[in-house]
Tab-separated table of N, CA, C and O in Angstrom:
chain	number	residue	atom	x	y	z
A	1	MET	N	-1.439	12.402	19.265
A	1	MET	CA	-1.153	12.455	17.847
A	1	MET	C	-1.642	11.151	17.201
A	1	MET	O	-1.357	10.072	17.681
A	2	SER	N	-2.386	11.262	16.115
A	2	SER	CA	-2.867	10.062	15.445
A	2	SER	C	-1.779	9.502	14.530
A	2	SER	O	-0.910	10.226	14.052
A	3	GLU	N	-1.855	8.209	14.313
A	3	GLU	CA	-0.870	7.548	13.464
A	3	GLU	C	-1.311	7.624	12.008
A	3	GLU	O	-2.504	7.674	11.710
A	4	THR	N	-0.362	7.614	11.113
A	4	THR	CA	-0.640	7.643	9.685
A	4	THR	C	-0.552	6.230	9.148
A	4	THR	O	0.467	5.563	9.291
A	5	HIS	N	-1.634	5.780	8.527
A	5	HIS	CA	-1.708	4.433	7.957
A	5	HIS	C	-1.348	4.509	6.475
A	5	HIS	O	-2.011	5.212	5.715
A	6	VAL	N	-0.295	3.798	6.098
A	6	VAL	CA	0.215	3.844	4.727
A	6	VAL	C	0.042	2.478	4.082
A	6	VAL	O	0.439	1.458	4.645
A	7	LEU	N	-0.556	2.459	2.897
A	7	LEU	CA	-0.681	1.234	2.117
A	7	LEU	C	0.363	1.259	1.011
A	7	LEU	O	0.400	2.194	0.206
A	8	ILE	N	1.212	0.244	0.977
A	8	ILE	CA	2.223	0.098	-0.069
A	8	ILE	C	1.728	-0.971	-1.033
A	8	ILE	O	1.405	-2.083	-0.618
A	9	VAL	N	1.644	-0.618	-2.311
A	9	VAL	CA	1.192	-1.566	-3.329
A	9	VAL	C	2.307	-1.702	-4.356
A	9	VAL	O	2.544	-0.812	-5.163
A	10	ASP	N	3.017	-2.818	-4.291
A	10	ASP	CA	4.132	-3.046	-5.206
A	10	ASP	C	4.400	-4.538	-5.293
A	10	ASP	O	4.218	-5.253	-4.314
A	11	ASP	N	4.823	-5.004	-6.454
A	11	ASP	CA	5.084	-6.429	-6.646
A	11	ASP	C	6.532	-6.812	-6.353
A	11	ASP	O	6.893	-7.977	-6.453
A	12	GLU	N	7.372	-5.866	-5.953
A	12	GLU	CA	8.770	-6.154	-5.636
A	12	GLU	C	8.942	-6.216	-4.118
A	12	GLU	O	8.936	-5.191	-3.429
A	13	ALA	N	9.107	-7.427	-3.591
A	13	ALA	CA	9.156	-7.658	-2.146
A	13	ALA	C	10.281	-6.873	-1.464
A	13	ALA	O	10.087	-6.343	-0.364
A	14	ALA	N	11.443	-6.783	-2.089
A	14	ALA	CA	12.564	-6.071	-1.469
A	14	ALA	C	12.239	-4.590	-1.283
A	14	ALA	O	12.547	-3.997	-0.247
A	15	LEU	N	11.600	-3.995	-2.262
A	15	LEU	CA	11.208	-2.594	-2.166
A	15	LEU	C	10.154	-2.407	-1.078
A	15	LEU	O	10.222	-1.470	-0.284
A	16	VAL	N	9.201	-3.304	-1.024
A	16	VAL	CA	8.148	-3.241	-0.002
A	16	VAL	C	8.769	-3.321	1.390
A	16	VAL	O	8.420	-2.550	2.292
A	17	ARG	N	9.703	-4.240	1.582
A	17	ARG	CA	10.381	-4.378	2.889
A	17	ARG	C	11.123	-3.094	3.250
A	17	ARG	O	11.051	-2.616	4.384
A	18	SER	N	11.844	-2.533	2.297
A	18	SER	CA	12.608	-1.304	2.551
A	18	SER	C	11.690	-0.137	2.908
A	18	SER	O	11.952	0.605	3.863
A	19	LEU	N	10.636	0.037	2.135
A	19	LEU	CA	9.690	1.116	2.423
A	19	LEU	C	9.008	0.914	3.768
A	19	LEU	O	8.846	1.861	4.540
A	20	SER	N	8.602	-0.314	4.056
A	20	SER	CA	7.945	-0.603	5.336
A	20	SER	C	8.865	-0.275	6.496
A	20	SER	O	8.445	0.342	7.484
A	21	TYR	N	10.109	-0.667	6.384
A	21	TYR	CA	11.089	-0.402	7.433
A	21	TYR	C	11.289	1.107	7.625
A	21	TYR	O	11.281	1.613	8.744
A	22	ALA	N	11.458	1.818	6.534
A	22	ALA	CA	11.688	3.263	6.601
A	22	ALA	C	10.483	3.991	7.188
A	22	ALA	O	10.631	4.879	8.035
A	23	LEU	N	9.292	3.609	6.770
A	23	LEU	CA	8.085	4.270	7.267
A	23	LEU	C	7.834	3.954	8.733
A	23	LEU	O	7.377	4.813	9.486
A	24	SER	N	8.118	2.734	9.143
A	24	SER	CA	7.951	2.351	10.548
A	24	SER	C	8.830	3.220	11.439
A	24	SER	O	8.425	3.616	12.522
A	25	GLY	N	10.016	3.504	10.980
A	25	GLY	CA	10.951	4.337	11.726
A	25	GLY	C	10.484	5.774	11.862
A	25	GLY	O	10.942	6.507	12.722
A	26	GLU	N	9.560	6.175	11.018
A	26	GLU	CA	9.004	7.527	11.063
A	26	GLU	C	7.684	7.569	11.838
A	26	GLU	O	6.977	8.560	11.807
A	27	GLY	N	7.344	6.464	12.495
A	27	GLY	CA	6.122	6.416	13.290
A	27	GLY	C	4.861	6.155	12.484
A	27	GLY	O	3.753	6.320	12.987
A	28	MET	N	5.016	5.751	11.250
A	28	MET	CA	3.853	5.437	10.416
A	28	MET	C	3.543	3.951	10.520
A	28	MET	O	4.380	3.154	10.934
A	29	LEU	N	2.339	3.584	10.152
A	29	LEU	CA	1.908	2.187	10.188
A	29	LEU	C	1.753	1.668	8.766
A	29	LEU	O	0.693	1.810	8.152
A	30	PRO	N	2.814	1.073	8.213
A	30	PRO	CA	2.726	0.570	6.839
A	30	PRO	C	2.011	-0.776	6.765
A	30	PRO	O	2.094	-1.599	7.674
A	31	ARG	N	1.308	-0.960	5.676
A	31	ARG	CA	0.668	-2.234	5.344
A	31	ARG	C	0.962	-2.449	3.870
A	31	ARG	O	0.970	-1.497	3.098
A	32	ALA	N	1.203	-3.677	3.467
A	32	ALA	CA	1.608	-3.923	2.082
A	32	ALA	C	0.752	-4.996	1.422
A	32	ALA	O	0.327	-5.950	2.069
A	33	VAL	N	0.520	-4.797	0.138
A	33	VAL	CA	-0.059	-5.822	-0.733
A	33	VAL	C	0.776	-5.823	-2.006
A	33	VAL	O	1.482	-4.862	-2.306
A	34	TYR	N	0.695	-6.924	-2.745
A	34	TYR	CA	1.613	-7.115	-3.865
A	34	TYR	C	0.939	-7.122	-5.235
A	34	TYR	O	1.580	-7.462	-6.223
A	35	SER	N	-0.336	-6.720	-5.293
A	35	SER	CA	-1.024	-6.682	-6.591
A	35	SER	C	-2.135	-5.636	-6.556
A	35	SER	O	-2.624	-5.254	-5.489
A	36	GLY	N	-2.525	-5.221	-7.739
A	36	GLY	CA	-3.648	-4.291	-7.854
A	36	GLY	C	-4.928	-4.904	-7.352
A	36	GLY	O	-5.751	-4.237	-6.707
A	37	GLU	N	-5.118	-6.183	-7.630
A	37	GLU	CA	-6.328	-6.874	-7.180
A	37	GLU	C	-6.415	-6.870	-5.655
A	37	GLU	O	-7.479	-6.596	-5.085
A	38	ALA	N	-5.294	-7.155	-4.996
A	38	ALA	CA	-5.270	-7.175	-3.531
A	38	ALA	C	-5.511	-5.774	-2.970
A	38	ALA	O	-6.174	-5.619	-1.938
A	39	ALA	N	-4.984	-4.763	-3.638
A	39	ALA	CA	-5.191	-3.384	-3.194
A	39	ALA	C	-6.665	-3.012	-3.249
A	39	ALA	O	-7.212	-2.437	-2.300
A	40	LEU	N	-7.320	-3.344	-4.352
A	40	LEU	CA	-8.736	-3.027	-4.485
A	40	LEU	C	-9.578	-3.751	-3.438
A	40	LEU	O	-10.500	-3.171	-2.863
A	41	GLU	N	-9.239	-4.990	-3.179
A	41	GLU	CA	-9.961	-5.774	-2.171
A	41	GLU	C	-9.788	-5.143	-0.786
A	41	GLU	O	-10.755	-4.980	-0.042
A	42	LEU	N	-8.569	-4.784	-0.453
A	42	LEU	CA	-8.301	-4.187	0.849
A	42	LEU	C	-8.978	-2.827	0.983
A	42	LEU	O	-9.591	-2.530	2.012
A	43	LEU	N	-8.901	-2.007	-0.037
A	43	LEU	CA	-9.492	-0.671	0.017
A	43	LEU	C	-11.017	-0.712	0.060
A	43	LEU	O	-11.648	0.223	0.553
A	44	ALA	N	-11.615	-1.788	-0.421
A	44	ALA	CA	-13.072	-1.932	-0.372
A	44	ALA	C	-13.572	-2.266	1.029
A	44	ALA	O	-14.751	-2.091	1.329
A	45	ASP	N	-12.677	-2.727	1.895
A	45	ASP	CA	-13.039	-3.090	3.260
A	45	ASP	C	-13.143	-1.816	4.094
A	45	ASP	O	-12.149	-1.141	4.349
A	46	SER	N	-14.338	-1.487	4.527
A	46	SER	CA	-14.559	-0.244	5.263
A	46	SER	C	-13.901	-0.235	6.641
A	46	SER	O	-13.765	0.810	7.260
A	47	LYS	N	-13.455	-1.385	7.117
A	47	LYS	CA	-12.804	-1.460	8.433
A	47	LYS	C	-11.317	-1.141	8.364
A	47	LYS	O	-10.679	-0.942	9.384
A	48	VAL	N	-10.766	-1.092	7.166
A	48	VAL	CA	-9.338	-0.844	6.991
A	48	VAL	C	-9.113	0.658	6.867
A	48	VAL	O	-9.743	1.330	6.056
A	49	GLU	N	-8.209	1.175	7.685
A	49	GLU	CA	-7.891	2.594	7.658
A	49	GLU	C	-6.648	2.822	6.801
A	49	GLU	O	-5.609	2.203	7.029
A	50	VAL	N	-6.769	3.695	5.805
A	50	VAL	CA	-5.646	4.037	4.927
A	50	VAL	C	-5.650	5.545	4.730
A	50	VAL	O	-6.655	6.121	4.312
A	51	ASP	N	-4.522	6.184	5.050
A	51	ASP	CA	-4.384	7.624	4.867
A	51	ASP	C	-3.604	7.965	3.601
A	51	ASP	O	-3.885	8.955	2.936
A	52	ILE	N	-2.592	7.135	3.303
A	52	ILE	CA	-1.709	7.372	2.156
A	52	ILE	C	-1.527	6.052	1.407
A	52	ILE	O	-1.372	5.007	2.027
A	53	VAL	N	-1.537	6.121	0.072
A	53	VAL	CA	-1.264	4.940	-0.750
A	53	VAL	C	-0.027	5.217	-1.594
A	53	VAL	O	0.030	6.211	-2.320
A	54	LEU	N	0.974	4.347	-1.473
A	54	LEU	CA	2.145	4.370	-2.350
A	54	LEU	C	1.929	3.262	-3.363
A	54	LEU	O	1.926	2.082	-3.008
A	55	LEU	N	1.722	3.624	-4.607
A	55	LEU	CA	1.228	2.692	-5.618
A	55	LEU	C	2.155	2.609	-6.819
A	55	LEU	O	2.450	3.618	-7.465
A	56	ASP	N	2.596	1.393	-7.128
A	56	ASP	CA	3.381	1.126	-8.334
A	56	ASP	C	2.432	1.165	-9.521
A	56	ASP	O	1.431	0.444	-9.551
A	57	LEU	N	2.713	1.996	-10.498
A	57	LEU	CA	1.837	2.085	-11.668
A	57	LEU	C	2.021	0.905	-12.612
A	57	LEU	O	1.124	0.572	-13.374
A	58	GLY	N	3.183	0.234	-12.561
A	58	GLY	CA	3.485	-0.850	-13.489
A	58	GLY	C	3.254	-2.233	-12.907
A	58	GLY	O	4.079	-3.125	-13.115
A	59	LEU	N	2.177	-2.429	-12.191
A	59	LEU	CA	1.876	-3.747	-11.628
A	59	LEU	C	1.403	-4.708	-12.716
A	59	LEU	O	0.746	-4.288	-13.674
A	60	PRO	N	1.686	-5.996	-12.580
A	60	PRO	CA	1.116	-6.982	-13.506
A	60	PRO	C	-0.381	-7.151	-13.200
A	60	PRO	O	-0.827	-6.840	-12.103
A	61	GLY	N	-1.137	-7.615	-14.156
A	61	GLY	CA	-2.582	-7.772	-13.939
A	61	GLY	C	-3.244	-6.405	-13.931
A	61	GLY	O	-3.054	-5.615	-14.847
A	62	ILE	N	-3.991	-6.103	-12.888
A	62	ILE	CA	-4.589	-4.784	-12.745
A	62	ILE	C	-3.463	-3.829	-12.360
A	62	ILE	O	-2.901	-3.934	-11.282
A	63	ASP	N	-3.130	-2.894	-13.270
A	63	ASP	CA	-2.012	-2.001	-12.989
A	63	ASP	C	-2.455	-0.824	-12.106
A	63	ASP	O	-3.618	-0.661	-11.786
A	64	GLY	N	-1.472	-0.031	-11.714
A	64	GLY	CA	-1.735	1.071	-10.799
A	64	GLY	C	-2.730	2.094	-11.307
A	64	GLY	O	-3.529	2.626	-10.545
A	65	THR	N	-2.709	2.369	-12.618
A	65	THR	CA	-3.658	3.352	-13.149
A	65	THR	C	-5.091	2.827	-13.041
A	65	THR	O	-6.011	3.603	-12.784
A	66	GLU	N	-5.291	1.530	-13.202
A	66	GLU	CA	-6.625	0.960	-13.044
A	66	GLU	C	-7.066	0.988	-11.585
A	66	GLU	O	-8.237	1.184	-11.302
A	67	VAL	N	-6.125	0.792	-10.665
A	67	VAL	CA	-6.449	0.877	-9.237
A	67	VAL	C	-6.912	2.283	-8.901
A	67	VAL	O	-7.881	2.470	-8.170
A	68	ILE	N	-6.256	3.290	-9.453
A	68	ILE	CA	-6.621	4.677	-9.190
A	68	ILE	C	-8.048	4.970	-9.659
A	68	ILE	O	-8.810	5.616	-8.965
A	69	HIS	N	-8.404	4.448	-10.819
A	69	HIS	CA	-9.759	4.697	-11.348
A	69	HIS	C	-10.773	4.015	-10.482
A	69	HIS	O	-11.842	4.428	-10.262
């Protein structure tokens, strides 16, 4: 069975920790970044595997809707 790689993009550290913990318990591999800019940089790296993105739409700077575009 292959593992599911989840990217969490949120500026609230407590929420990121909670989601990471919950997803780890489900056998998923969470990875977190705290800004839209960091998300775009990570997603541009062809070596990084991401199956699911959990994205806060209300991020400061580049917000979630801009990341989606």
